[in-house]
Amino acid sequence: MPIWTAHSETAEDVAAIREIVLAAFPTAEEAGIVDALRADAEAWIDGLSVLSTTPDGTPAGYALLTRCHVDGEPALTLGPCAVLPSFQRTGAGSAAIRAGLDAARARGENLVLVLGHADYYPRFGFVPASRFGIRAPFDVPDEAMMAMALDDTRPVPTGTIQYPAAFGV
């Protein structure tokens, strides 16, 4: 199994990130969301777009954290997350996600939200967002809308998530 390294996106990584996202999803919609988020100064946070690579530098996995809000209070949303099909189930995605969460914690962020697979994201510490009194602005199964406090000594806002415009919700 490769030893993954991860780093914040640089200008040189943009094309590789797009290739990863295009390869990981059935349509180009998620790649378009990443591009739109990158162009949105309100949502984009430098340092929270993370690429994981193999020891020889081959790009393999990607995780993006961007600004969202919960009833007006700042939070982060995780996604899209993607891995090249040839590297899926090898830890490339986990490496990118962990590095992104670490970078968010280092920036003093606290609340991270993710809409995703209930059997995958809990390994990082995510629990149903409803436990925090947080809900999506659309119908979604309770176990799929998850949240995590990066610092459990700080308060977490409650209410409805307001996503960046790029998500179209």
Coordinates of C-alpha atoms in Angstrom, one line a residue:
M1 CA 0.0 0.0 0.0
P2 CA 1.4 3.4 -0.9
I3 CA 2.5 5.9 1.8
W4 CA 0.3 8.9 0.9
T5 CA 1.4 12.5 1.1
A6 CA -1.1 15.4 0.9
H7 CA -0.7 19.0 0.2
S8 CA -2.8 22.1 -0.3
E9 CA -3.7 22.8 -3.9
T10 CA -1.3 24.9 -5.9
A11 CA -2.0 26.4 -9.4
E12 CA 0.0 23.5 -10.9
D13 CA -2.5 21.0 -9.3
V14 CA -5.7 22.4 -10.8
A15 CA -5.7 20.2 -14.0
A16 CA -4.9 17.1 -12.0
I17 CA -7.6 17.8 -9.5
R18 CA -10.1 18.2 -12.4
E19 CA -9.0 14.9 -13.9
I20 CA -9.5 13.1 -10.5
V21 CA -12.9 14.5 -10.0
L22 CA -14.0 13.8 -13.6
A23 CA -12.8 10.2 -13.3
A24 CA -14.4 9.6 -9.9
F25 CA -18.0 10.7 -10.8
P26 CA -20.3 9.6 -13.6
T27 CA -20.9 13.2 -14.9
A28 CA -18.9 16.5 -15.0
E29 CA -21.2 18.1 -12.5
E30 CA -18.9 17.7 -9.5
A31 CA -15.9 19.1 -11.5
G32 CA -18.0 22.1 -12.4
I33 CA -18.9 22.6 -8.7
V34 CA -15.2 22.6 -7.8
D35 CA -14.4 25.1 -10.5
A36 CA -17.3 27.3 -9.4
L37 CA -16.2 27.1 -5.7
R38 CA -12.7 28.0 -6.7
A39 CA -14.1 31.2 -8.3
D40 CA -16.3 32.1 -5.3
A41 CA -14.3 34.3 -2.9
E42 CA -17.0 33.9 -0.3
A43 CA -16.7 30.1 -0.3
W44 CA -13.1 29.3 -1.2
I45 CA -10.5 29.1 1.6
D46 CA -6.9 28.9 0.5
G47 CA -5.3 25.8 2.0
L48 CA -8.4 23.7 2.3
S49 CA -8.3 22.2 -1.2
V50 CA -6.2 19.1 -0.7
L51 CA -4.5 16.7 -3.1
S52 CA -3.1 13.3 -2.0
T53 CA -0.2 11.8 -4.0
T54 CA 1.8 8.6 -4.2
P55 CA 5.4 8.6 -3.1
D56 CA 6.5 9.4 -6.7
G57 CA 4.1 12.4 -6.8
T58 CA 1.3 10.9 -8.8
P59 CA -2.0 12.7 -8.0
A60 CA -4.5 10.2 -6.6
G61 CA -7.1 11.7 -4.2
Y62 CA -8.8 15.0 -3.5
A63 CA -10.8 16.6 -0.8
L64 CA -12.3 20.1 -0.7
L65 CA -13.5 22.1 2.3
T66 CA -15.3 25.3 1.6
R67 CA -17.2 27.9 3.6
C68 CA -20.9 27.4 4.4
H69 CA -23.0 28.6 7.2
V70 CA -25.4 27.2 9.8
D71 CA -28.1 29.9 10.5
G72 CA -25.6 32.6 9.6
E73 CA -22.7 31.2 11.6
P74 CA -19.5 30.1 9.7
A75 CA -18.9 26.4 9.1
L76 CA -17.2 24.2 6.5
T77 CA -18.7 21.7 4.1
L78 CA -16.6 18.8 2.9
G79 CA -16.9 17.8 -0.7
P80 CA -16.5 17.0 -3.4
C81 CA -14.1 14.2 -2.4
A82 CA -12.7 12.1 -5.2
V83 CA -10.1 9.4 -5.9
L84 CA -8.9 8.1 -9.2
P85 CA -10.5 4.7 -9.8
S86 CA -7.2 3.0 -9.9
F87 CA -6.4 4.2 -6.4
Q88 CA -9.8 3.7 -4.8
R89 CA -9.8 1.7 -1.5
T90 CA -6.1 2.4 -1.0
G91 CA -6.3 5.3 1.5
A92 CA -5.8 8.1 -1.0
G93 CA -9.1 9.7 -0.2
S94 CA -8.7 9.2 3.5
A95 CA -5.2 10.9 3.3
A96 CA -6.7 13.9 1.5
I97 CA -9.7 14.2 3.9
R98 CA -7.5 13.9 7.0
A99 CA -5.1 16.5 5.7
G100 CA -8.0 18.8 4.9
L101 CA -9.5 18.4 8.4
D102 CA -6.1 19.0 10.0
A103 CA -5.6 22.2 7.9
A104 CA -9.1 23.4 8.9
R105 CA -8.3 22.7 12.6
A106 CA -5.0 24.6 12.3
R107 CA -6.9 27.6 10.8
G108 CA -9.2 27.6 13.9
E109 CA -12.3 26.3 12.1
N110 CA -14.6 24.1 14.1
L111 CA -17.8 22.8 12.5
V112 CA -17.4 20.6 9.4
L113 CA -20.5 19.2 7.5
V114 CA -20.6 16.4 5.0
L115 CA -23.4 14.8 2.9
G116 CA -22.1 11.3 2.2
H117 CA -22.0 7.6 2.9
A118 CA -22.9 6.8 6.5
D119 CA -20.5 3.8 6.4
Y120 CA -17.5 5.9 5.3
Y121 CA -17.4 9.3 7.0
P122 CA -17.8 8.2 10.7
R123 CA -14.2 6.9 10.6
F124 CA -13.1 10.5 10.6
G125 CA -15.4 11.4 13.5
F126 CA -18.5 12.5 11.7
V127 CA -21.9 11.8 13.4
P128 CA -25.4 12.6 12.2
A129 CA -25.8 16.4 12.0
S130 CA -29.1 16.0 13.8
R131 CA -27.2 15.3 17.0
F132 CA -26.0 18.9 16.9
G133 CA -29.5 20.2 15.9
I134 CA -28.3 20.9 12.3
R135 CA -30.3 20.1 9.2
A136 CA -29.9 20.3 5.5
P137 CA -32.0 22.7 3.4
F138 CA -33.5 19.7 1.5
D139 CA -34.7 16.3 2.4
V140 CA -31.9 13.8 3.1
P141 CA -31.7 10.7 5.2
D142 CA -30.6 11.5 8.7
E143 CA -27.6 9.2 8.6
A144 CA -26.3 10.8 5.4
M145 CA -26.1 14.4 6.7
M146 CA -23.2 14.4 9.1
A147 CA -21.3 16.9 11.2
M148 CA -18.1 17.0 13.2
A149 CA -16.7 19.5 15.7
L150 CA -13.0 19.9 15.3
D151 CA -12.8 21.4 18.8
D152 CA -15.4 19.9 21.1
T153 CA -14.7 22.6 23.7
R154 CA -16.3 25.2 21.4
P155 CA -20.0 25.7 20.8
V156 CA -21.5 24.6 17.6
P157 CA -24.3 26.5 15.9
T158 CA -27.7 24.9 15.3
G159 CA -30.1 25.3 12.5
T160 CA -30.2 25.0 8.7
I161 CA -27.1 24.7 6.5
Q162 CA -26.7 27.5 3.9
Y163 CA -24.5 26.1 1.1
P164 CA -22.4 28.1 -1.3
A165 CA -24.2 29.0 -4.6
A166 CA -22.1 26.5 -6.5
F167 CA -23.9 23.6 -5.0
G168 CA -27.2 24.8 -6.5
V169 CA -29.3 24.3 -3.3

